Amino acid sequence: MTMTIDTLGKAVRHKMLVVAQCRGCGREARFLASDLAQFYNPGRSLSGLPFKCRECNLGDCRISASEYLNDRTREIIVWRPVKVKQSN
Ligand SMILES: [Zn+2]
C-alpha cells in the first residue's frame, strides 16, 4: 500500500510522526502529528511547516511523515510544541 502523506491532517489521521531533519547538520526532531495539529492548520502541507534547527538555527529542514510502531519495547523521544509569545 502506498499513500502520500502530504498534509498534516493526513499524518494525524494515520497516527504518524512528523520527522524534521536539518539539512545543515542532519539532526532530527520528531513530533506527534496530532500535537502539531493543535497549532497548525491540518490542511497545511508538511513541507511548509516552519521548523528550525536548534543547533545551527537553520530553517531548512527535510520534513517527512513516519509511522510509529505501537511497540512498548522501543521507545522514542518526541518533542512537544509549545506556543510562546515573542516580543518584537
Ligand atoms: Zn542543524
PDB file of N, CA and C and ligand atoms in Angstrom:
ATOM      1  N   MET A   1       0.848  -1.192   0.000  1.00  0.00           N
ATOM      2  CA  MET A   1       0.000   0.000   0.000  1.00  0.00           C
ATOM      3  C   MET A   1       0.884   1.243   0.000  1.00  0.00           C
ATOM      4  N   THR A   2       0.658   2.076  -0.918  1.00  0.00           N
ATOM      5  CA  THR A   2       1.387   3.334  -0.923  1.00  0.00           C
ATOM      6  C   THR A   2       0.405   4.477  -0.777  1.00  0.00           C
ATOM      7  N   MET A   3       0.769   5.410   0.008  1.00  0.00           N
ATOM      8  CA  MET A   3      -0.042   6.606   0.122  1.00  0.00           C
ATOM      9  C   MET A   3       0.901   7.777   0.317  1.00  0.00           C
ATOM     10  N   THR A   4       0.433   8.879  -0.130  1.00  0.00           N
ATOM     11  CA  THR A   4       1.256  10.059   0.004  1.00  0.00           C
ATOM     12  C   THR A   4       0.737  10.888   1.157  1.00  0.00           C
ATOM     13  N   ILE A   5       1.586  11.093   2.122  1.00  0.00           N
ATOM     14  CA  ILE A   5       1.217  11.936   3.249  1.00  0.00           C
ATOM     15  C   ILE A   5       1.796  13.312   2.967  1.00  0.00           C
ATOM     16  N   ASP A   6       0.952  14.172   2.475  1.00  0.00           N
ATOM     17  CA  ASP A   6       1.477  15.484   2.106  1.00  0.00           C
ATOM     18  C   ASP A   6       0.961  16.605   3.001  1.00  0.00           C
ATOM     19  N   THR A   7      -0.081  16.312   3.780  1.00  0.00           N
ATOM     20  CA  THR A   7      -0.581  17.358   4.671  1.00  0.00           C
ATOM     21  C   THR A   7      -0.560  16.867   6.118  1.00  0.00           C
ATOM     22  N   LEU A   8      -0.596  17.810   7.009  1.00  0.00           N
ATOM     23  CA  LEU A   8      -0.601  17.498   8.431  1.00  0.00           C
ATOM     24  C   LEU A   8      -1.830  16.661   8.798  1.00  0.00           C
ATOM     25  N   GLY A   9      -2.973  17.022   8.226  1.00  0.00           N
ATOM     26  CA  GLY A   9      -4.213  16.318   8.529  1.00  0.00           C
ATOM     27  C   GLY A   9      -4.127  14.831   8.199  1.00  0.00           C
ATOM     28  N   LYS A  10      -3.489  14.499   7.084  1.00  0.00           N
ATOM     29  CA  LYS A  10      -3.345  13.088   6.706  1.00  0.00           C
ATOM     30  C   LYS A  10      -2.442  12.363   7.685  1.00  0.00           C
ATOM     31  N   ALA A  11      -1.399  13.021   8.112  1.00  0.00           N
ATOM     32  CA  ALA A  11      -0.483  12.395   9.069  1.00  0.00           C
ATOM     33  C   ALA A  11      -1.196  12.131  10.392  1.00  0.00           C
ATOM     34  N   VAL A  12      -2.095  13.039  10.780  1.00  0.00           N
ATOM     35  CA  VAL A  12      -2.856  12.853  12.010  1.00  0.00           C
ATOM     36  C   VAL A  12      -3.784  11.651  11.868  1.00  0.00           C
ATOM     37  N   ARG A  13      -4.447  11.581  10.728  1.00  0.00           N
ATOM     38  CA  ARG A  13      -5.417  10.514  10.512  1.00  0.00           C
ATOM     39  C   ARG A  13      -4.746   9.138  10.580  1.00  0.00           C
ATOM     40  N   HIS A  14      -3.526   9.082  10.122  1.00  0.00           N
ATOM     41  CA  HIS A  14      -2.812   7.801  10.139  1.00  0.00           C
ATOM     42  C   HIS A  14      -1.944   7.657  11.375  1.00  0.00           C
ATOM     43  N   LYS A  15      -2.144   8.533  12.364  1.00  0.00           N
ATOM     44  CA  LYS A  15      -1.403   8.490  13.629  1.00  0.00           C
ATOM     45  C   LYS A  15       0.102   8.411  13.404  1.00  0.00           C
ATOM     46  N   MET A  16       0.601   9.326  12.652  1.00  0.00           N
ATOM     47  CA  MET A  16       2.000   9.276  12.290  1.00  0.00           C
ATOM     48  C   MET A  16       2.828  10.294  13.074  1.00  0.00           C
ATOM     49  N   LEU A  17       4.110  10.100  12.951  1.00  0.00           N
ATOM     50  CA  LEU A  17       5.050  11.067  13.482  1.00  0.00           C
ATOM     51  C   LEU A  17       5.472  11.988  12.356  1.00  0.00           C
ATOM     52  N   VAL A  18       5.792  13.186  12.710  1.00  0.00           N
ATOM     53  CA  VAL A  18       6.376  14.100  11.741  1.00  0.00           C
ATOM     54  C   VAL A  18       7.850  14.241  12.115  1.00  0.00           C
ATOM     55  N   VAL A  19       8.684  13.939  11.168  1.00  0.00           N
ATOM     56  CA  VAL A  19      10.124  13.973  11.415  1.00  0.00           C
ATOM     57  C   VAL A  19      10.730  15.122  10.624  1.00  0.00           C
ATOM     58  N   ALA A  20      11.411  15.979  11.332  1.00  0.00           N
ATOM     59  CA  ALA A  20      12.098  17.082  10.670  1.00  0.00           C
ATOM     60  C   ALA A  20      13.593  16.833  10.784  1.00  0.00           C
ATOM     61  N   GLN A  21      14.246  16.794   9.658  1.00  0.00           N
ATOM     62  CA  GLN A  21      15.686  16.587   9.672  1.00  0.00           C
ATOM     63  C   GLN A  21      16.376  17.807   9.074  1.00  0.00           C
ATOM     64  N   CYS A  22      17.305  18.331   9.836  1.00  0.00           N
ATOM     65  CA  CYS A  22      18.018  19.525   9.402  1.00  0.00           C
ATOM     66  C   CYS A  22      18.937  19.188   8.232  1.00  0.00           C
ATOM     67  N   ARG A  23      18.849  20.001   7.190  1.00  0.00           N
ATOM     68  CA  ARG A  23      19.715  19.747   6.038  1.00  0.00           C
ATOM     69  C   ARG A  23      21.139  20.195   6.319  1.00  0.00           C
ATOM     70  N   GLY A  24      21.305  21.022   7.344  1.00  0.00           N
ATOM     71  CA  GLY A  24      22.635  21.502   7.667  1.00  0.00           C
ATOM     72  C   GLY A  24      23.444  20.486   8.456  1.00  0.00           C
ATOM     73  N   CYS A  25      22.903  20.012   9.582  1.00  0.00           N
ATOM     74  CA  CYS A  25      23.688  19.142  10.455  1.00  0.00           C
ATOM     75  C   CYS A  25      23.125  17.732  10.559  1.00  0.00           C
ATOM     76  N   GLY A  26      21.964  17.499   9.959  1.00  0.00           N
ATOM     77  CA  GLY A  26      21.420  16.141   9.964  1.00  0.00           C
ATOM     78  C   GLY A  26      20.668  15.773  11.228  1.00  0.00           C
ATOM     79  N   ARG A  27      20.548  16.710  12.137  1.00  0.00           N
ATOM     80  CA  ARG A  27      19.836  16.463  13.379  1.00  0.00           C
ATOM     81  C   ARG A  27      18.345  16.251  13.116  1.00  0.00           C
ATOM     82  N   GLU A  28      17.774  15.312  13.851  1.00  0.00           N
ATOM     83  CA  GLU A  28      16.360  15.004  13.642  1.00  0.00           C
ATOM     84  C   GLU A  28      15.534  15.347  14.868  1.00  0.00           C
ATOM     85  N   ALA A  29      14.335  15.816  14.633  1.00  0.00           N
ATOM     86  CA  ALA A  29      13.385  16.010  15.722  1.00  0.00           C
ATOM     87  C   ALA A  29      12.081  15.358  15.298  1.00  0.00           C
ATOM     88  N   ARG A  30      11.442  14.671  16.223  1.00  0.00           N
ATOM     89  CA  ARG A  30      10.188  14.003  15.916  1.00  0.00           C
ATOM     90  C   ARG A  30       9.054  14.632  16.713  1.00  0.00           C
ATOM     91  N   PHE A  31       7.940  14.717  16.069  1.00  0.00           N
ATOM     92  CA  PHE A  31       6.749  15.256  16.719  1.00  0.00           C
ATOM     93  C   PHE A  31       5.588  14.323  16.442  1.00  0.00           C
ATOM     94  N   LEU A  32       4.628  14.309  17.346  1.00  0.00           N
ATOM     95  CA  LEU A  32       3.387  13.626  17.032  1.00  0.00           C
ATOM     96  C   LEU A  32       2.580  14.554  16.145  1.00  0.00           C
ATOM     97  N   ALA A  33       2.098  14.022  15.049  1.00  0.00           N
ATOM     98  CA  ALA A  33       1.315  14.851  14.132  1.00  0.00           C
ATOM     99  C   ALA A  33       0.126  15.473  14.853  1.00  0.00           C
ATOM    100  N   SER A  34      -0.469  14.711  15.789  1.00  0.00           N
ATOM    101  CA  SER A  34      -1.640  15.229  16.499  1.00  0.00           C
ATOM    102  C   SER A  34      -1.280  16.414  17.396  1.00  0.00           C
ATOM    103  N   ASP A  35      -0.064  16.446  17.895  1.00  0.00           N
ATOM    104  CA  ASP A  35       0.377  17.616  18.671  1.00  0.00           C
ATOM    105  C   ASP A  35       0.485  18.834  17.769  1.00  0.00           C
ATOM    106  N   LEU A  36       1.074  18.623  16.624  1.00  0.00           N
ATOM    107  CA  LEU A  36       1.281  19.750  15.706  1.00  0.00           C
ATOM    108  C   LEU A  36      -0.040  20.309  15.204  1.00  0.00           C
ATOM    109  N   ALA A  37      -1.026  19.423  15.104  1.00  0.00           N
ATOM    110  CA  ALA A  37      -2.325  19.842  14.575  1.00  0.00           C
ATOM    111  C   ALA A  37      -3.043  20.810  15.514  1.00  0.00           C
ATOM    112  N   GLN A  38      -2.584  20.879  16.758  1.00  0.00           N
ATOM    113  CA  GLN A  38      -3.187  21.856  17.669  1.00  0.00           C
ATOM    114  C   GLN A  38      -2.701  23.265  17.370  1.00  0.00           C
ATOM    115  N   PHE A  39      -1.616  23.344  16.652  1.00  0.00           N
ATOM    116  CA  PHE A  39      -1.040  24.651  16.368  1.00  0.00           C
ATOM    117  C   PHE A  39      -1.145  25.048  14.903  1.00  0.00           C
ATOM    118  N   TYR A  40      -1.149  24.040  14.056  1.00  0.00           N
ATOM    119  CA  TYR A  40      -1.142  24.341  12.630  1.00  0.00           C
ATOM    120  C   TYR A  40      -2.381  23.778  11.971  1.00  0.00           C
ATOM    121  N   ASN A  41      -2.793  24.435  10.932  1.00  0.00           N
ATOM    122  CA  ASN A  41      -3.935  24.005  10.145  1.00  0.00           C
ATOM    123  C   ASN A  41      -3.675  22.620   9.545  1.00  0.00           C
ATOM    124  N   PRO A  42      -4.613  21.691   9.725  1.00  0.00           N
ATOM    125  CA  PRO A  42      -4.407  20.339   9.206  1.00  0.00           C
ATOM    126  C   PRO A  42      -4.263  20.286   7.682  1.00  0.00           C
ATOM    127  N   GLY A  43      -4.737  21.320   7.027  1.00  0.00           N
ATOM    128  CA  GLY A  43      -4.615  21.343   5.579  1.00  0.00           C
ATOM    129  C   GLY A  43      -3.233  21.785   5.112  1.00  0.00           C
ATOM    130  N   ARG A  44      -2.440  22.148   6.051  1.00  0.00           N
ATOM    131  CA  ARG A  44      -1.127  22.662   5.728  1.00  0.00           C
ATOM    132  C   ARG A  44      -0.196  21.537   5.244  1.00  0.00           C
ATOM    133  N   SER A  45       0.590  21.835   4.264  1.00  0.00           N
ATOM    134  CA  SER A  45       1.478  20.784   3.777  1.00  0.00           C
ATOM    135  C   SER A  45       2.625  20.593   4.752  1.00  0.00           C
ATOM    136  N   LEU A  46       3.044  19.347   4.885  1.00  0.00           N
ATOM    137  CA  LEU A  46       4.105  19.029   5.848  1.00  0.00           C
ATOM    138  C   LEU A  46       5.375  19.811   5.559  1.00  0.00           C
ATOM    139  N   SER A  47       5.689  19.893   4.279  1.00  0.00           N
ATOM    140  CA  SER A  47       6.953  20.538   3.929  1.00  0.00           C
ATOM    141  C   SER A  47       6.921  22.040   4.201  1.00  0.00           C
ATOM    142  N   GLY A  48       5.706  22.574   4.454  1.00  0.00           N
ATOM    143  CA  GLY A  48       5.622  24.000   4.712  1.00  0.00           C
ATOM    144  C   GLY A  48       5.649  24.359   6.186  1.00  0.00           C
ATOM    145  N   LEU A  49       5.787  23.363   7.047  1.00  0.00           N
ATOM    146  CA  LEU A  49       5.812  23.654   8.475  1.00  0.00           C
ATOM    147  C   LEU A  49       7.119  24.352   8.850  1.00  0.00           C
ATOM    148  N   PRO A  50       7.016  25.347   9.703  1.00  0.00           N
ATOM    149  CA  PRO A  50       8.189  26.192   9.980  1.00  0.00           C
ATOM    150  C   PRO A  50       9.123  25.637  11.051  1.00  0.00           C
ATOM    151  N   PHE A  51       9.767  24.552  10.754  1.00  0.00           N
ATOM    152  CA  PHE A  51      10.716  24.002  11.713  1.00  0.00           C
ATOM    153  C   PHE A  51      12.063  24.677  11.578  1.00  0.00           C
ATOM    154  N   LYS A  52      12.719  24.767  12.691  1.00  0.00           N
ATOM    155  CA  LYS A  52      14.030  25.381  12.693  1.00  0.00           C
ATOM    156  C   LYS A  52      14.949  24.538  13.561  1.00  0.00           C
ATOM    157  N   CYS A  53      16.144  24.325  13.089  1.00  0.00           N
ATOM    158  CA  CYS A  53      17.100  23.516  13.836  1.00  0.00           C
ATOM    159  C   CYS A  53      17.604  24.288  15.042  1.00  0.00           C
ATOM    160  N   ARG A  54      17.619  23.604  16.195  1.00  0.00           N
ATOM    161  CA  ARG A  54      18.098  24.259  17.412  1.00  0.00           C
ATOM    162  C   ARG A  54      19.614  24.401  17.407  1.00  0.00           C
ATOM    163  N   GLU A  55      20.260  23.533  16.683  1.00  0.00           N
ATOM    164  CA  GLU A  55      21.718  23.527  16.700  1.00  0.00           C
ATOM    165  C   GLU A  55      22.308  24.606  15.815  1.00  0.00           C
ATOM    166  N   CYS A  56      21.911  24.589  14.563  1.00  0.00           N
ATOM    167  CA  CYS A  56      22.549  25.544  13.661  1.00  0.00           C
ATOM    168  C   CYS A  56      21.603  26.679  13.264  1.00  0.00           C
ATOM    169  N   ASN A  57      20.400  26.679  13.877  1.00  0.00           N
ATOM    170  CA  ASN A  57      19.484  27.788  13.656  1.00  0.00           C
ATOM    171  C   ASN A  57      19.085  27.961  12.187  1.00  0.00           C
ATOM    172  N   LEU A  58      19.111  26.842  11.496  1.00  0.00           N
ATOM    173  CA  LEU A  58      18.800  26.855  10.078  1.00  0.00           C
ATOM    174  C   LEU A  58      17.332  26.467   9.894  1.00  0.00           C
ATOM    175  N   GLY A  59      16.626  27.194   9.068  1.00  0.00           N
ATOM    176  CA  GLY A  59      15.218  26.875   8.842  1.00  0.00           C
ATOM    177  C   GLY A  59      15.019  25.904   7.700  1.00  0.00           C
ATOM    178  N   ASP A  60      16.065  25.241   7.295  1.00  0.00           N
ATOM    179  CA  ASP A  60      15.989  24.365   6.136  1.00  0.00           C
ATOM    180  C   ASP A  60      15.939  22.908   6.575  1.00  0.00           C
ATOM    181  N   CYS A  61      14.715  22.396   6.733  1.00  0.00           N
ATOM    182  CA  CYS A  61      14.560  21.032   7.209  1.00  0.00           C
ATOM    183  C   CYS A  61      13.832  20.176   6.180  1.00  0.00           C
ATOM    184  N   ARG A  62      14.228  18.932   6.123  1.00  0.00           N
ATOM    185  CA  ARG A  62      13.505  17.965   5.308  1.00  0.00           C
ATOM    186  C   ARG A  62      12.440  17.368   6.213  1.00  0.00           C
ATOM    187  N   ILE A  63      11.186  17.511   5.843  1.00  0.00           N
ATOM    188  CA  ILE A  63      10.112  17.077   6.723  1.00  0.00           C
ATOM    189  C   ILE A  63       9.382  15.901   6.107  1.00  0.00           C
ATOM    190  N   SER A  64       9.246  14.857   6.881  1.00  0.00           N
ATOM    191  CA  SER A  64       8.547  13.696   6.361  1.00  0.00           C
ATOM    192  C   SER A  64       7.668  13.104   7.448  1.00  0.00           C
ATOM    193  N   ALA A  65       6.715  12.300   7.032  1.00  0.00           N
ATOM    194  CA  ALA A  65       5.852  11.614   7.981  1.00  0.00           C
ATOM    195  C   ALA A  65       6.372  10.196   8.132  1.00  0.00           C
ATOM    196  N   SER A  66       6.296   9.701   9.340  1.00  0.00           N
ATOM    197  CA  SER A  66       6.814   8.369   9.586  1.00  0.00           C
ATOM    198  C   SER A  66       5.844   7.625  10.490  1.00  0.00           C
ATOM    199  N   GLU A  67       5.665   6.357  10.213  1.00  0.00           N
ATOM    200  CA  GLU A  67       4.770   5.583  11.061  1.00  0.00           C
ATOM    201  C   GLU A  67       5.487   5.245  12.344  1.00  0.00           C
ATOM    202  N   TYR A  68       4.759   5.204  13.415  1.00  0.00           N
ATOM    203  CA  TYR A  68       5.423   4.706  14.603  1.00  0.00           C
ATOM    204  C   TYR A  68       4.784   3.419  15.062  1.00  0.00           C
ATOM    205  N   LEU A  69       5.639   2.528  15.448  1.00  0.00           N
ATOM    206  CA  LEU A  69       5.185   1.210  15.813  1.00  0.00           C
ATOM    207  C   LEU A  69       4.653   1.267  17.228  1.00  0.00           C
ATOM    208  N   ASN A  70       3.543   0.618  17.414  1.00  0.00           N
ATOM    209  CA  ASN A  70       2.962   0.588  18.735  1.00  0.00           C
ATOM    210  C   ASN A  70       3.629  -0.518  19.528  1.00  0.00           C
ATOM    211  N   ASP A  71       4.898  -0.298  19.771  1.00  0.00           N
ATOM    212  CA  ASP A  71       5.714  -1.328  20.371  1.00  0.00           C
ATOM    213  C   ASP A  71       6.332  -0.749  21.633  1.00  0.00           C
ATOM    214  N   ARG A  72       5.926  -1.242  22.763  1.00  0.00           N
ATOM    215  CA  ARG A  72       6.353  -0.637  24.022  1.00  0.00           C
ATOM    216  C   ARG A  72       7.811  -0.920  24.357  1.00  0.00           C
ATOM    217  N   THR A  73       8.417  -1.818  23.635  1.00  0.00           N
ATOM    218  CA  THR A  73       9.817  -2.101  23.933  1.00  0.00           C
ATOM    219  C   THR A  73      10.743  -1.111  23.246  1.00  0.00           C
ATOM    220  N   ARG A  74      10.183  -0.391  22.291  1.00  0.00           N
ATOM    221  CA  ARG A  74      11.023   0.522  21.555  1.00  0.00           C
ATOM    222  C   ARG A  74      10.544   1.938  21.834  1.00  0.00           C
ATOM    223  N   GLU A  75      11.318   2.648  22.615  1.00  0.00           N
ATOM    224  CA  GLU A  75      10.882   3.988  22.964  1.00  0.00           C
ATOM    225  C   GLU A  75      11.578   5.009  22.108  1.00  0.00           C
ATOM    226  N   ILE A  76      10.844   6.009  21.763  1.00  0.00           N
ATOM    227  CA  ILE A  76      11.458   7.120  21.061  1.00  0.00           C
ATOM    228  C   ILE A  76      11.085   8.394  21.804  1.00  0.00           C
ATOM    229  N   ILE A  77      11.829   9.408  21.564  1.00  0.00           N
ATOM    230  CA  ILE A  77      11.545  10.683  22.200  1.00  0.00           C
ATOM    231  C   ILE A  77      10.893  11.591  21.181  1.00  0.00           C
ATOM    232  N   VAL A  78       9.790  12.183  21.564  1.00  0.00           N
ATOM    233  CA  VAL A  78       9.171  13.164  20.692  1.00  0.00           C
ATOM    234  C   VAL A  78       9.189  14.518  21.381  1.00  0.00           C
ATOM    235  N   TRP A  79       9.208  15.530  20.586  1.00  0.00           N
ATOM    236  CA  TRP A  79       9.162  16.888  21.102  1.00  0.00           C
ATOM    237  C   TRP A  79       7.719  17.352  21.089  1.00  0.00           C
ATOM    238  N   ARG A  80       7.351  18.110  22.074  1.00  0.00           N
ATOM    239  CA  ARG A  80       6.012  18.678  22.091  1.00  0.00           C
ATOM    240  C   ARG A  80       6.116  20.167  21.788  1.00  0.00           C
ATOM    241  N   PRO A  81       5.311  20.616  20.852  1.00  0.00           N
ATOM    242  CA  PRO A  81       5.347  22.039  20.532  1.00  0.00           C
ATOM    243  C   PRO A  81       4.656  22.852  21.616  1.00  0.00           C
ATOM    244  N   VAL A  82       5.209  23.976  21.925  1.00  0.00           N
ATOM    245  CA  VAL A  82       4.640  24.882  22.910  1.00  0.00           C
ATOM    246  C   VAL A  82       4.591  26.259  22.278  1.00  0.00           C
ATOM    247  N   LYS A  83       3.479  26.896  22.469  1.00  0.00           N
ATOM    248  CA  LYS A  83       3.366  28.224  21.885  1.00  0.00           C
ATOM    249  C   LYS A  83       3.872  29.270  22.864  1.00  0.00           C
ATOM    250  N   VAL A  84       4.767  30.112  22.434  1.00  0.00           N
ATOM    251  CA  VAL A  84       5.261  31.187  23.292  1.00  0.00           C
ATOM    252  C   VAL A  84       5.028  32.523  22.593  1.00  0.00           C
ATOM    253  N   LYS A  85       4.927  33.529  23.402  1.00  0.00           N
ATOM    254  CA  LYS A  85       4.762  34.870  22.836  1.00  0.00           C
ATOM    255  C   LYS A  85       6.137  35.447  22.544  1.00  0.00           C
ATOM    256  N   GLN A  86       6.243  35.996  21.366  1.00  0.00           N
ATOM    257  CA  GLN A  86       7.512  36.583  21.003  1.00  0.00           C
ATOM    258  C   GLN A  86       7.336  38.092  21.009  1.00  0.00           C
ATOM    259  N   SER A  87       8.232  38.757  21.704  1.00  0.00           N
ATOM    260  CA  SER A  87       8.087  40.214  21.761  1.00  0.00           C
ATOM    261  C   SER A  87       8.978  40.876  20.730  1.00  0.00           C
ATOM    262  N   ASN A  88       8.373  41.241  19.644  1.00  0.00           N
ATOM    263  CA  ASN A  88       9.126  42.059  18.687  1.00  0.00           C
ATOM    264  C   ASN A  88       8.197  42.904  17.843  1.00  0.00           C
TER     265      ASN A  88
HETATM  266 ZN    ZN B   1      21.095  21.804  12.075  1.00  0.00          ZN
END
